[in-house]
Coordinates of C-alpha atoms in Angstrom, one line a residue:
X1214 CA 91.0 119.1 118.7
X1215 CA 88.1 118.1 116.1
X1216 CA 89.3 118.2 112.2
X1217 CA 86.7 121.3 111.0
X1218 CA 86.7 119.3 107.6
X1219 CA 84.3 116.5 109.2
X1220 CA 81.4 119.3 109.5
X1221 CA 81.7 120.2 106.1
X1222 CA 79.3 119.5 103.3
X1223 CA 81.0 117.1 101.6
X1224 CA 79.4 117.6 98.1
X1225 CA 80.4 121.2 97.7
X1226 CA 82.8 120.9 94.8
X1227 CA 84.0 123.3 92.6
X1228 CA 86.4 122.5 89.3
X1229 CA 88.9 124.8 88.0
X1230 CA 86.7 126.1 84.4
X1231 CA 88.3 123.5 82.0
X1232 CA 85.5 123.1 79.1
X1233 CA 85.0 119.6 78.5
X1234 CA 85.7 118.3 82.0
X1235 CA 83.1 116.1 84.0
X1236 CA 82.1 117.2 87.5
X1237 CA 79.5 115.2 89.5
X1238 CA 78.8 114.9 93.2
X1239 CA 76.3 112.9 94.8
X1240 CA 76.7 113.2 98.6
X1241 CA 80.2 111.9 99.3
X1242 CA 81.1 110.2 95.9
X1243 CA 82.8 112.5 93.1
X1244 CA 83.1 111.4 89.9
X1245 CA 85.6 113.3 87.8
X1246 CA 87.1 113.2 84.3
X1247 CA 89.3 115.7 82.3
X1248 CA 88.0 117.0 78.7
X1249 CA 91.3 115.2 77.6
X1250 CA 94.0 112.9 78.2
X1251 CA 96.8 115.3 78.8
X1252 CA 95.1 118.6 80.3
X1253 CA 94.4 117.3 84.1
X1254 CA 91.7 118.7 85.3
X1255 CA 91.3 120.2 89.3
X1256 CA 88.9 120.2 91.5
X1257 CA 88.7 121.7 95.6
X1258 CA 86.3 121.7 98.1
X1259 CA 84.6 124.9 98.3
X1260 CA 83.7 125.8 102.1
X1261 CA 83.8 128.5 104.7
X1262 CA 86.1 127.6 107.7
X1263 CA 84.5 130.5 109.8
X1264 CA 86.3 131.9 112.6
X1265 CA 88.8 128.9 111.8
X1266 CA 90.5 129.3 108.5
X1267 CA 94.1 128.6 109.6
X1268 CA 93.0 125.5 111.2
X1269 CA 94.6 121.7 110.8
X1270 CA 92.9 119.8 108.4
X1271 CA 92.5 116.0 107.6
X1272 CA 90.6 114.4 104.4
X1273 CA 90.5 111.2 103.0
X1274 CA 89.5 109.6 99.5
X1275 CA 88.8 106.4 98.7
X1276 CA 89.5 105.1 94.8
X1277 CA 87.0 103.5 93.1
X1278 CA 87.3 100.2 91.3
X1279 CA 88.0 101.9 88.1
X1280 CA 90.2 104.5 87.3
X1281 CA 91.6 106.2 84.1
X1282 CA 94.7 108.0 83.9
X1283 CA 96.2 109.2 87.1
X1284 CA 94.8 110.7 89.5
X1285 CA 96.7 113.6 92.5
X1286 CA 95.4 113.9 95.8
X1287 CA 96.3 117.3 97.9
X1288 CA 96.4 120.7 99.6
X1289 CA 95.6 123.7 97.2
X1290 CA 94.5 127.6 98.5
X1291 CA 91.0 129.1 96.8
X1292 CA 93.3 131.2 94.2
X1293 CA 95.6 128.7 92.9
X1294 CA 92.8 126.7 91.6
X1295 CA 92.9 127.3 88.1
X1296 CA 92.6 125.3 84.6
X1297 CA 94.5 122.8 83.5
X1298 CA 98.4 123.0 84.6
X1299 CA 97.9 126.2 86.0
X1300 CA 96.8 124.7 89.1
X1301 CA 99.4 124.7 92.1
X1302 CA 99.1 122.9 94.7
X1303 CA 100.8 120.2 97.2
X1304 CA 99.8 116.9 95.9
X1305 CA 100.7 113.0 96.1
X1306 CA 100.3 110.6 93.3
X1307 CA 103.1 108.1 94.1
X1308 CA 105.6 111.1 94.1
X1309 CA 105.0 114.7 95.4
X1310 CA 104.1 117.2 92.6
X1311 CA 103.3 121.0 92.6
X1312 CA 100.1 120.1 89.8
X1313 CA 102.8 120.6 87.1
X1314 CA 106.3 118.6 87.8
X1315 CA 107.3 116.4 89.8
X1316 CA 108.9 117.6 93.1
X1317 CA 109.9 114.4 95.0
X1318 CA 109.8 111.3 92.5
X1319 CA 109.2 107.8 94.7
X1320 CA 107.8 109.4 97.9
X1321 CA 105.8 106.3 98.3
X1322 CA 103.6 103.7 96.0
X1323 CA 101.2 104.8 93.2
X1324 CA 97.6 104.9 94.4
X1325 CA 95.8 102.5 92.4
X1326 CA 92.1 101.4 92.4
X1327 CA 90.5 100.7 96.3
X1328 CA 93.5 102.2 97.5
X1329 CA 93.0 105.3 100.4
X1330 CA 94.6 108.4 100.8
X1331 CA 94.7 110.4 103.5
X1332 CA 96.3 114.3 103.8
X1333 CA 96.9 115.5 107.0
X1334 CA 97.5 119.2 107.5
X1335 CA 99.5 120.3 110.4
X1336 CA 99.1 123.8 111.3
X1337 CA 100.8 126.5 113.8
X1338 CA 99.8 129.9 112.2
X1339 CA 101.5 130.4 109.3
X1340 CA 103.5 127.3 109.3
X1341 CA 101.7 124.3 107.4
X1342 CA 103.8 120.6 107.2
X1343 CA 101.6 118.4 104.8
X1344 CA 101.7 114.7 105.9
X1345 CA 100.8 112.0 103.4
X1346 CA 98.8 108.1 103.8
X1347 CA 98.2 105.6 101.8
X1348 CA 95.9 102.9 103.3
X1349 CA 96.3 103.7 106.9
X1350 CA 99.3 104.0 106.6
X1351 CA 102.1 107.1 107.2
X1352 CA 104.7 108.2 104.3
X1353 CA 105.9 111.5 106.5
X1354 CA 105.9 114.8 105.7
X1355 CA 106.6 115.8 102.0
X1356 CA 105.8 119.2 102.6
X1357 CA 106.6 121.9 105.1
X1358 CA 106.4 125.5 103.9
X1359 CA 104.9 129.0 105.6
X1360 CA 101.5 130.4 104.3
X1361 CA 99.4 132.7 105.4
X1362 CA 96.1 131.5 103.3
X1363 CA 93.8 128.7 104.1
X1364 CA 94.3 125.4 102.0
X1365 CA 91.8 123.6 100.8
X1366 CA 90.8 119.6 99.6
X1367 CA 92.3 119.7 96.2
X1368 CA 92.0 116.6 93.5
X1369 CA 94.3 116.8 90.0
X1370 CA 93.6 114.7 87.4
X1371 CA 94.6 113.0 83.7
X1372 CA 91.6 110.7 82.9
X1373 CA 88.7 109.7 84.7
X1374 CA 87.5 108.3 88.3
X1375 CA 85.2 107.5 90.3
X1376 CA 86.2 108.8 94.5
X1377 CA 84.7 109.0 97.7
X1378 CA 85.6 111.4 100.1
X1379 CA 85.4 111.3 103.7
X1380 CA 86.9 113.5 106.8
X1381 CA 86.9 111.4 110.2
X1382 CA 86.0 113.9 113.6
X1383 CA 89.6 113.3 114.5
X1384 CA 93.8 113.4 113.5
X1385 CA 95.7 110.7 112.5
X1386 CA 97.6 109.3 115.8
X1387 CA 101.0 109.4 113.9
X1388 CA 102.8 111.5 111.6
X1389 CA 106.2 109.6 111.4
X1390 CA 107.1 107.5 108.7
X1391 CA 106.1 103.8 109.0
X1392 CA 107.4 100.9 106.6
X1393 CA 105.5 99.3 104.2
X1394 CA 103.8 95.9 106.0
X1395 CA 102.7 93.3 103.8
X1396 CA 100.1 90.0 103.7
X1397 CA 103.0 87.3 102.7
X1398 CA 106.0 86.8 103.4
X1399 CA 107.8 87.6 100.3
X1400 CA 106.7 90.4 99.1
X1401 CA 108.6 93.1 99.2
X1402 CA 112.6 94.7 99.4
X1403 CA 115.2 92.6 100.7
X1404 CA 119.1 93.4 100.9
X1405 CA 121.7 90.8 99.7
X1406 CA 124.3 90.5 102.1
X1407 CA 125.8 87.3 101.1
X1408 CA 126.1 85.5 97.2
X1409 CA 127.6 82.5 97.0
X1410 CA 128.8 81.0 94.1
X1411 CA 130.1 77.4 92.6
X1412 CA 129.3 73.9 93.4
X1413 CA 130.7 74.3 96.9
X1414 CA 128.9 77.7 97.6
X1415 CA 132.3 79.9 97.8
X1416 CA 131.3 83.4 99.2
X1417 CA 131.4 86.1 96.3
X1418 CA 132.3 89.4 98.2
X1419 CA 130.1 92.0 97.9
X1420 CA 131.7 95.8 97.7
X1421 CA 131.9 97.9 100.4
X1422 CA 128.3 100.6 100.3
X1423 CA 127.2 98.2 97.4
X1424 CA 123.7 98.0 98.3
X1425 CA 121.8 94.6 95.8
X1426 CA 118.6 95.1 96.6
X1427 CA 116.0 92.3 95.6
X1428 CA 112.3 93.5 95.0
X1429 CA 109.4 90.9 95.3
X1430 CA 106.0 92.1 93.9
X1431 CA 103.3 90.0 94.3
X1432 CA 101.2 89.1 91.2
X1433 CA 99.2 86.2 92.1
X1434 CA 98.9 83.7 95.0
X1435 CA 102.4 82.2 94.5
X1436 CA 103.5 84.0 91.6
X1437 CA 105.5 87.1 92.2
X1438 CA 107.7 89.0 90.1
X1439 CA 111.3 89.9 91.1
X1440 CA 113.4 92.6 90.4
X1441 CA 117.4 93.0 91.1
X1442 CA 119.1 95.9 90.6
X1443 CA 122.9 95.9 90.9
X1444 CA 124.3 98.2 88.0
X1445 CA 121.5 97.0 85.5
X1446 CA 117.9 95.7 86.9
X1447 CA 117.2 92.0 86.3
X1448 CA 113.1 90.8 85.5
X1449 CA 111.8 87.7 85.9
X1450 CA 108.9 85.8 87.4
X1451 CA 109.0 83.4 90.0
X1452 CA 106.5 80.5 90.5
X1453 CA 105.9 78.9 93.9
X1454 CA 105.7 75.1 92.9
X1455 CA 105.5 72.9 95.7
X1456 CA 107.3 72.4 98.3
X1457 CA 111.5 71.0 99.1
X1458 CA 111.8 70.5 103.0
X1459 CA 111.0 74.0 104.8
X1460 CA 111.9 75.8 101.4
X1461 CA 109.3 76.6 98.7
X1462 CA 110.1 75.0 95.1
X1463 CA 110.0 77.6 92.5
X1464 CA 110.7 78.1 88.8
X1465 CA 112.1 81.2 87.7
X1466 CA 111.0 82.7 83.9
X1467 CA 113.8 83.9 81.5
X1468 CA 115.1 87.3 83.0
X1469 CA 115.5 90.4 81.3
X1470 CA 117.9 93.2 82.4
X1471 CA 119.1 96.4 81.3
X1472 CA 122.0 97.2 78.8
X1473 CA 124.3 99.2 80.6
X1474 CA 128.3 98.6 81.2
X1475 CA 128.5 98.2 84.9
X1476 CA 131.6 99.6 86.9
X1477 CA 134.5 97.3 87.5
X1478 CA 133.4 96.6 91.0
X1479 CA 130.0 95.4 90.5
X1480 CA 130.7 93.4 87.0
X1481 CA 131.5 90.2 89.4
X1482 CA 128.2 90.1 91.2
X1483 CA 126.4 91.5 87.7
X1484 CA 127.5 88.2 86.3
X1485 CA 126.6 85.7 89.4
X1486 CA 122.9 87.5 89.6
X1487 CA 122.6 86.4 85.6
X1488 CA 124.0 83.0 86.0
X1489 CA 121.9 82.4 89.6
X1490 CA 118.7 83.3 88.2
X1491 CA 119.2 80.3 85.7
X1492 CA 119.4 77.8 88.7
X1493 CA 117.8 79.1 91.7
X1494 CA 115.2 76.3 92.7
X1495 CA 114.0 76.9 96.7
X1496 CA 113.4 80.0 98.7
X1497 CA 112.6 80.3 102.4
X1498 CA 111.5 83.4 104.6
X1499 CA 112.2 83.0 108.6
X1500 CA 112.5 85.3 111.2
X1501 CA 114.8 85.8 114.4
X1502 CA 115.4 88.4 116.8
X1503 CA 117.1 90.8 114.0
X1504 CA 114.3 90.6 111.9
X1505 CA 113.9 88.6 108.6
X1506 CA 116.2 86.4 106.4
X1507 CA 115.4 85.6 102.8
X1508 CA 117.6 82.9 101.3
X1509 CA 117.0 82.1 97.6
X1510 CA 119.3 78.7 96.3
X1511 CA 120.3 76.3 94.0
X1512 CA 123.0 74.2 92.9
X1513 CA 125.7 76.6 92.2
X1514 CA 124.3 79.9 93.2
X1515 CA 122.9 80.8 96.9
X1516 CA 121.6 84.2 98.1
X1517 CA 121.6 85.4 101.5
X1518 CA 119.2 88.8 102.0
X1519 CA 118.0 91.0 105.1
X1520 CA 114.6 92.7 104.6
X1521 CA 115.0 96.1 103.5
X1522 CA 113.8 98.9 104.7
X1523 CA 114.4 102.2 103.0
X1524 CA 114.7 105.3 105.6
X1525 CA 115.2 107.4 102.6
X1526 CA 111.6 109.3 102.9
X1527 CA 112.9 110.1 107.0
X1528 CA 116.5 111.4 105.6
X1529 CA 115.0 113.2 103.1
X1530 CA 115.0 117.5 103.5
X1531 CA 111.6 118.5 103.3
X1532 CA 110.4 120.6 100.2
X1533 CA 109.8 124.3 101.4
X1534 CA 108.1 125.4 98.5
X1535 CA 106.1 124.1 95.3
X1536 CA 105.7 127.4 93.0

């Protein structure tokens, strides 16, 4: 089956009326701004589908290199374009929003400048599942509700950018979710499943369903920053340094955390993730037949993780309406 988006004109824009706003298309690129931060400002492909208008439908857009603000990418039919916040639609901007509210908060990463998102549109007559991408890559379905209209390209936003637009011949080859992949080998989530503590290393037990989950994000070449959340959520940077054996040397910056009063159960490990980030000096990623092992150590403290990866977006129920 050929997506009918990739023999539209691709320049045939129309925004929802908002005085102010900035509209202008030259072939595939769109630049768009609202009037105002604070009253987004939507925009949809205006087309004729034919003898096709309950077809699938697949789009891309590419962010520019600038962009301010935020910026929504989705699904919206010709009537529910309208100014401002009166738009509804099904969009993605890091979480799944109707144009309005937020629907699904932390459905997948924020788009950000050169990033791409795709929309996939699965159809069987009335019944429409919405499938988000974000630089080739699959979140799931967010969306899966019954409609009898044709839905069009729909971009929402709060600020200004600068997009191109594009709609390959054919479908995406998967619409199953897909874990994030990354070019190092720290960045990232990992699980703790072992903390060890003291000068000889004793194993601090960790509770049963407590899930310590360590985020790496990277910042730099060897600079990342790291986030822990047990109760509270510990900050710091780490610094790759040289190197100790097959470990990396790092230095760790002054963490910050969160104020709150953690439950009985977690106040042990609470304490050893404050204390450990004051001596951890080597880190090593390797890999085996169960996947990959991240152990972060030091004199007196030692963590033992798992990569991560969060299934939540595949367990999630699927939103059945947006209005």
């Amino acid at each position: 089956m050929t997506n009918p988006l990739s023999t539209i004109n691709p320049s045939s824009w129309i925004g929802d009326g908002t005085e102010g706003a900035a509209l202008a298309v030259e072939g595939s690129t769109v630049s768009l701004g609202s009037a105002k931060r604070g009253t987004p400002y939507n925009i949809r492909l205006d087309c004729d589908f034919g003898s096709e208008p309950l077809s699938s439908l697949y789009y891309e857009i590419e962010l520019g290199d600038t962009i301010e603000g935020s910026i929504a990418v989705g699904l919206a039919t010709a009537s529910e374009l309208k100014p401002g916040w009166k738009t509804r639609g099904m969009f993605y901007n890091g979480n799944l929003t109707n144009g309005a509210a937020g629907l699904r908060i932390g459905f997948g990463d924020r788009p950000g400048a050169g990033d791409t998102v795709g929309v996939y549109l699965l159809r069987d007559g009335d019944a429409c599942r919405i499938v988000y991408y974000l630089n080739d890559r699959c979140l799931g379905v967010g969306f899966a509700v019954a409609s009898s209209e044709a839905f069009y390209p729909c971009l929402h936003i709060d600020g200004r950018a600068t997009v191109k637009y594009s709609a390959p011949t054919s479908f995406p080859s998967t619409t199953n979710h897909q874990p994030a992949s990354f070019n190092d080998p720290y960045s990232g989530k990992w699980l703790l499943k072992m903390a060890s503590t003291g000068p000889e290393l004793h194993e601090l037990p960790i509770p049963e369903g407590g899930k310590i989950v360590l985020s790496f994000t990277f910042v730099e070449p060897k600079t990342y920053r790291l986030s822990i959340k047990v109760a509270n959520t510990f900050n710091c940077t780490v610094r790759i340094v040289g190197k100790v054996e097959n470990f990396d040397a790092i230095e760790l910056s002054p963490a910050m955390s969160t104020m709150m009063m953690p439950p009985p159960e977690l106040q042990p490990l609470e304490r050893f993730v404050d204390d450990a980030l004051n001596t951890l000096i080597k880190m090593v990623v390797s890999s085996n037949s169960g996947g990959e092992d991240l152990v972060m150590t030091g004199p007196k403290a030692e963590m033992s993780c798992k990569r991560f990866v969060d299934n939540k977006t595949n367990s999630m129920s699927l939103l059945t309406t947006y209005v």
